Short mmCIF file of C-alpha atoms in Angstrom, two decimals:
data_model
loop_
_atom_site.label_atom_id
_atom_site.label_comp_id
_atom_site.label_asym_id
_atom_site.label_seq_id
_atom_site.Cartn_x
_atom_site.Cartn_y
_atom_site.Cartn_z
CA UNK A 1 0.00 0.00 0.00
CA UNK A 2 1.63 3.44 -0.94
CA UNK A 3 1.27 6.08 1.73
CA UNK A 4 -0.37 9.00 -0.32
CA UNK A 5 1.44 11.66 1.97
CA UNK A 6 5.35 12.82 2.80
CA UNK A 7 6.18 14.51 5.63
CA UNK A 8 8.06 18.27 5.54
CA UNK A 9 8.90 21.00 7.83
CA UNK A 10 10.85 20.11 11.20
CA UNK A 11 10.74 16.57 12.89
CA UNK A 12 8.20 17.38 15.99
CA UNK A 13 6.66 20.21 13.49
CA UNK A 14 6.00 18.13 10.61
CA UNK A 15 3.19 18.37 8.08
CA UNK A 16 1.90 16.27 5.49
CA UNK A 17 2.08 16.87 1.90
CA UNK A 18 0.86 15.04 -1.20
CA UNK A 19 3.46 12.76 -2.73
CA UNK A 20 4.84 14.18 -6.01
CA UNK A 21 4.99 12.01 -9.16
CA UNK A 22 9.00 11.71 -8.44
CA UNK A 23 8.41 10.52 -4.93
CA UNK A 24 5.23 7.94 -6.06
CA UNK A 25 7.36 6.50 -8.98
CA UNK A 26 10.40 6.00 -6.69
CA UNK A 27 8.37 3.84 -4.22
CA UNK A 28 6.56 1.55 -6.63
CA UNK A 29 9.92 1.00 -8.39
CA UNK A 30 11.31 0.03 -4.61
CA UNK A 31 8.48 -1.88 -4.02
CA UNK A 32 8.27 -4.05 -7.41
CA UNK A 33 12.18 -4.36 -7.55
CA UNK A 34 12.24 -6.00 -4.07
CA UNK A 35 9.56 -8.34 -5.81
CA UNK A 36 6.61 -7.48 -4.60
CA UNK A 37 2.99 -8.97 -6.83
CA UNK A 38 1.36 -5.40 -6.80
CA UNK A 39 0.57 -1.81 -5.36
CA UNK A 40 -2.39 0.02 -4.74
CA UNK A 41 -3.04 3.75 -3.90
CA UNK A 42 -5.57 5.38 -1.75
CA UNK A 43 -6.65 8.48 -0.98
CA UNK A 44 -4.44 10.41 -3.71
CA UNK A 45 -5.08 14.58 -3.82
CA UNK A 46 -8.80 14.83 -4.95
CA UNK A 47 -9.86 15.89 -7.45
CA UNK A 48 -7.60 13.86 -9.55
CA UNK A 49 -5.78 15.93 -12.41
CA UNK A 50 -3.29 15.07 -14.52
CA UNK A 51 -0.70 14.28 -12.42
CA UNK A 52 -2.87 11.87 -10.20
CA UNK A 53 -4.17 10.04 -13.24
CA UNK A 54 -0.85 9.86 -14.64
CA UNK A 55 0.69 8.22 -11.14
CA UNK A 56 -2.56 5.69 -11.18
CA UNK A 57 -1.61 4.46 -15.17
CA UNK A 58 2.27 4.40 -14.42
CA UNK A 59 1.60 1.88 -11.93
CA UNK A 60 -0.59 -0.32 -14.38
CA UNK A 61 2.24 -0.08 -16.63
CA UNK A 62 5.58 0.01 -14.56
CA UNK A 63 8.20 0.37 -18.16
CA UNK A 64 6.84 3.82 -18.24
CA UNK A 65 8.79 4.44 -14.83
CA UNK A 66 11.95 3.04 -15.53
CA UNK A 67 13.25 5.97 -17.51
CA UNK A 68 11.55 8.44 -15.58
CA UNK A 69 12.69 10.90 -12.99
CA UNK A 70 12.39 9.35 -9.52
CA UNK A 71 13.12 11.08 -5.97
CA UNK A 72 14.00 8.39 -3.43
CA UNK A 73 12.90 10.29 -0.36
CA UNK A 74 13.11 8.53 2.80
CA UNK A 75 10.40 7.76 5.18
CA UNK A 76 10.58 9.56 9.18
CA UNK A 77 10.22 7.25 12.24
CA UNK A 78 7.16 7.53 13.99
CA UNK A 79 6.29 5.67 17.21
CA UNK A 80 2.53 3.80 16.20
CA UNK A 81 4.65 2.68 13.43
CA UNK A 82 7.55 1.46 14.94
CA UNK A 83 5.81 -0.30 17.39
CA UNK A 84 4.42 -2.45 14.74
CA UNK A 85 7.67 -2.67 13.31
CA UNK A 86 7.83 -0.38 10.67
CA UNK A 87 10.70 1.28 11.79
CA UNK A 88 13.28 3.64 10.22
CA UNK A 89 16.51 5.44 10.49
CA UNK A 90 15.80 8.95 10.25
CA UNK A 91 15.65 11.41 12.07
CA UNK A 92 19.50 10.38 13.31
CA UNK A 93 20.92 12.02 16.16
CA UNK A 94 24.60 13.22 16.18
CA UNK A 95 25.18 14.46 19.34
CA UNK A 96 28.38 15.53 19.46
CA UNK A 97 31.24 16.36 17.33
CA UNK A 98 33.64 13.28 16.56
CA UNK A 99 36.00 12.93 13.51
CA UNK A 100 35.78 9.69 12.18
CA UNK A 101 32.31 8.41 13.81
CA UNK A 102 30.52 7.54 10.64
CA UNK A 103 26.47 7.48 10.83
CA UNK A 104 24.81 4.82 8.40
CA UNK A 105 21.73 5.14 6.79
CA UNK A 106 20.84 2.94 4.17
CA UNK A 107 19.23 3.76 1.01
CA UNK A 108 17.58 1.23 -1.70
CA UNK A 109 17.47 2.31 -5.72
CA UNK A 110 15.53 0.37 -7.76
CA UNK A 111 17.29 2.37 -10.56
CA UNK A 112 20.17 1.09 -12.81
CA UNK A 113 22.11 4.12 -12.28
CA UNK A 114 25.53 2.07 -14.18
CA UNK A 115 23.45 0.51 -16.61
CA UNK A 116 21.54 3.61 -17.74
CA UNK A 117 24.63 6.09 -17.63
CA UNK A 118 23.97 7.63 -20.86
CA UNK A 119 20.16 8.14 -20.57
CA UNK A 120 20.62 10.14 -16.85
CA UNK A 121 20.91 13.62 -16.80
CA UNK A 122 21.94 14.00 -13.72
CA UNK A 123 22.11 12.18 -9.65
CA UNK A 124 22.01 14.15 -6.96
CA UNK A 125 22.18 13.47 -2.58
CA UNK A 126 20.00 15.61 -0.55
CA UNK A 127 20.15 15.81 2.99
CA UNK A 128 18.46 18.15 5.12
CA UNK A 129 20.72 18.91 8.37
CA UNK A 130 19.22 20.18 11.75
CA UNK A 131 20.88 22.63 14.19
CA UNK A 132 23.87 23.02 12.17
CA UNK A 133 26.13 26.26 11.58
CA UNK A 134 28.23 27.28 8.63
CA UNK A 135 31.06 26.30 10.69
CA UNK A 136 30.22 22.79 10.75
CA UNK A 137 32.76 19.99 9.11
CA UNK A 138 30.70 17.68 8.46
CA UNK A 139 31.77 14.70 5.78
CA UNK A 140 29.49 12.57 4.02
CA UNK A 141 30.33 8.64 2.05
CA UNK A 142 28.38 6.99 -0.32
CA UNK A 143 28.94 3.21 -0.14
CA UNK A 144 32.42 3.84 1.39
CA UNK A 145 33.41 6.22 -1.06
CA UNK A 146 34.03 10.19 0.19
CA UNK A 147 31.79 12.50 -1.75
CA UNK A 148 34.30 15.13 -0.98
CA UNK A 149 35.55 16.04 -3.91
CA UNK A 150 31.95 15.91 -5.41
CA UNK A 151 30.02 19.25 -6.27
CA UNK A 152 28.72 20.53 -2.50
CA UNK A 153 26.29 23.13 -1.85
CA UNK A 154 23.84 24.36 0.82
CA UNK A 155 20.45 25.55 1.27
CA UNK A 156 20.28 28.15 4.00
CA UNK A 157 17.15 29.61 3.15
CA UNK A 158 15.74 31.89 5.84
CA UNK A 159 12.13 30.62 6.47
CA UNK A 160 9.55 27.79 5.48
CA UNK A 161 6.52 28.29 4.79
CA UNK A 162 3.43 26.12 5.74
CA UNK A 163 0.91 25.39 3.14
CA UNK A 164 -1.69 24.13 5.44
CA UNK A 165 -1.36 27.42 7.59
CA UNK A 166 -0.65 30.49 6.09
CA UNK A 167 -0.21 32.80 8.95
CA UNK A 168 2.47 30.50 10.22
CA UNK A 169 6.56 30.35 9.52
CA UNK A 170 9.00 28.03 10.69
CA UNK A 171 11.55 29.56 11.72
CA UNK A 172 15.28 28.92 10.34
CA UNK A 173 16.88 25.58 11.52
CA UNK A 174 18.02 23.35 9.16
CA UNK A 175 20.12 22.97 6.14
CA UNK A 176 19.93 21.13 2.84
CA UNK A 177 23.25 19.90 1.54
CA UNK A 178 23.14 19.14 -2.42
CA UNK A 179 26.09 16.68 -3.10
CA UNK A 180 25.97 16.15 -7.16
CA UNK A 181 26.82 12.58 -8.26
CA UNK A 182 29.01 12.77 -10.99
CA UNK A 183 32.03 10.23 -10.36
CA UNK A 184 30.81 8.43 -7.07
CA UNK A 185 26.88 7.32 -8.10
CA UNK A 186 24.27 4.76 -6.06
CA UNK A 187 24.00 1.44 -7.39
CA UNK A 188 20.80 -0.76 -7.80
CA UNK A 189 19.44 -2.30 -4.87
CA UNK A 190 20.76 -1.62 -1.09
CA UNK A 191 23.13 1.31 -0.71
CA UNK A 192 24.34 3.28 2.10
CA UNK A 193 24.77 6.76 2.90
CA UNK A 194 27.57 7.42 5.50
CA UNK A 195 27.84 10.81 7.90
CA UNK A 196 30.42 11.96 10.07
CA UNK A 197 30.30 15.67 12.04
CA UNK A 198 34.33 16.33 12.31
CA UNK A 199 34.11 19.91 14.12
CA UNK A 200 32.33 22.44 15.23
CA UNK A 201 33.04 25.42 16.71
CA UNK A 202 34.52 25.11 20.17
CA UNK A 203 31.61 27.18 22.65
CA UNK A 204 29.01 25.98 20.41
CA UNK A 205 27.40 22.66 22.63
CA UNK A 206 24.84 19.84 21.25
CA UNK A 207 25.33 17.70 18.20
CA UNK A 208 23.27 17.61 14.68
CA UNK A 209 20.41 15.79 13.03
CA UNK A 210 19.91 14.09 10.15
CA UNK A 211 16.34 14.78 9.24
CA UNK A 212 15.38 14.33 6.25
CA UNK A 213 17.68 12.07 2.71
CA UNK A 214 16.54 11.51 -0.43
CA UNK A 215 18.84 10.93 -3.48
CA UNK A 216 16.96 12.60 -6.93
CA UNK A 217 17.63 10.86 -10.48
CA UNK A 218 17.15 13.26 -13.28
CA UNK A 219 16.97 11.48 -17.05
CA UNK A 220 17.84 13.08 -20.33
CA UNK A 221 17.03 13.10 -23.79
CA UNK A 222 18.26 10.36 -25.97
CA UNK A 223 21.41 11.31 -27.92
CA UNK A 224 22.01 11.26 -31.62
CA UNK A 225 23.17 8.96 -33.35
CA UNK A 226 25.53 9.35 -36.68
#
């Protein structure tokens, strides 16, 4: 059963917001790669438009996903669900700075990121960072490999924005860092996504989370031939 919703905004803060086509096609992939018979939907943003009806005939007819932009976004641990077992990594706690103390958190791709190399545009890591500072070392592997000398940047817009609530803003308190893929990429099936806080500034007390990963695969147009 595919959870119609995704969670944004701060753990503790949270709201729910529709799954995008990326996010829906990126599950079902998961789900029928690890071999599952089928998938169902339920209570998808009403009424359905375009996008809906175009999630609801993708999963009839799963080729139509396998080149198609997918955002692997991982799910948040919540306690009615991991009491029934459904547990999950996120949101990890770092509580302290530590240089070498790696923090695992695996990832599955039901992509064939090798296989397809010249039909992707592009691969890129997201990870959204709580109660961190500029000043933070923080170093990040992707099955075992540093993504150091990848492409790095960082999100550190101001506010967010509610939808459900307009008159309310979240205040500043997390980062996203954008690690581009380009020579270190996922493979298909189980990966894992290693994180280590190095420093941090010496008066500054507490550790960081990890709330929120997802790794986005972009595809391209096919190239000429001749």
């Amino acid at each position: 059963m595919l959870q119609p919703f995704v969670e944004e905004g701060n753990p503790g803060h949270n709201y729910d917001a529709h799954n995008t086509p990326e996010i829906m096609r990126a599950a079902v992939s998961n789900y029928l790669a690890k071999g599952v018979d089928g998938v169902y939907a339920w209570f998808l943003d009403w009424p359905l438009r375009a996008a809906e009806r175009n999630m609801l005939t993708e999963m009839a007819n799963p080729d139509l996903m396998v080149e198609a932009n997918k955002q692997y976004h991982l799910s948040r641990r919540t306690e009615p669900a991991a009491t029934l077992g459904y547990d999950t990594t996120l949101p990890l706690e770092i509580p302290q700075a530590e240089q070498g103390r790696r923090y695992a958190i695996p990832v599955f791709i039901a992509d064939d990121i090798e296989g397809k190399a010249d039909r992707i545009k592009s691969v890129t890591l997201r990870i959204r960072v709580g109660n961190t500072v500029t000043a933070d070392t923080i170093s990040v592997w992707l099955n075992g490999e540093s993504l150091a000398d990848e492409s790095i940047s960082r999100n550190t817009g101001a506010y967010v924005r509610i939808p459900v609530s307009p008159h309310r803003i979240e205040h500043y308190s997390a980062q996203w860092i954008e690690i581009a893929l380009s020579s270190v990429r996922p493979k298909k099936g189980d990966n894992v996504v290693e994180v280590s806080l190095d420093a941090r500034p010496a008066k500054l007390g507490g550790g960081i989370t990890i709330d929120d990963l997802e790794i986005v695969v972009e595809y391209g147009v096919y190239r000429t031939r001749g």
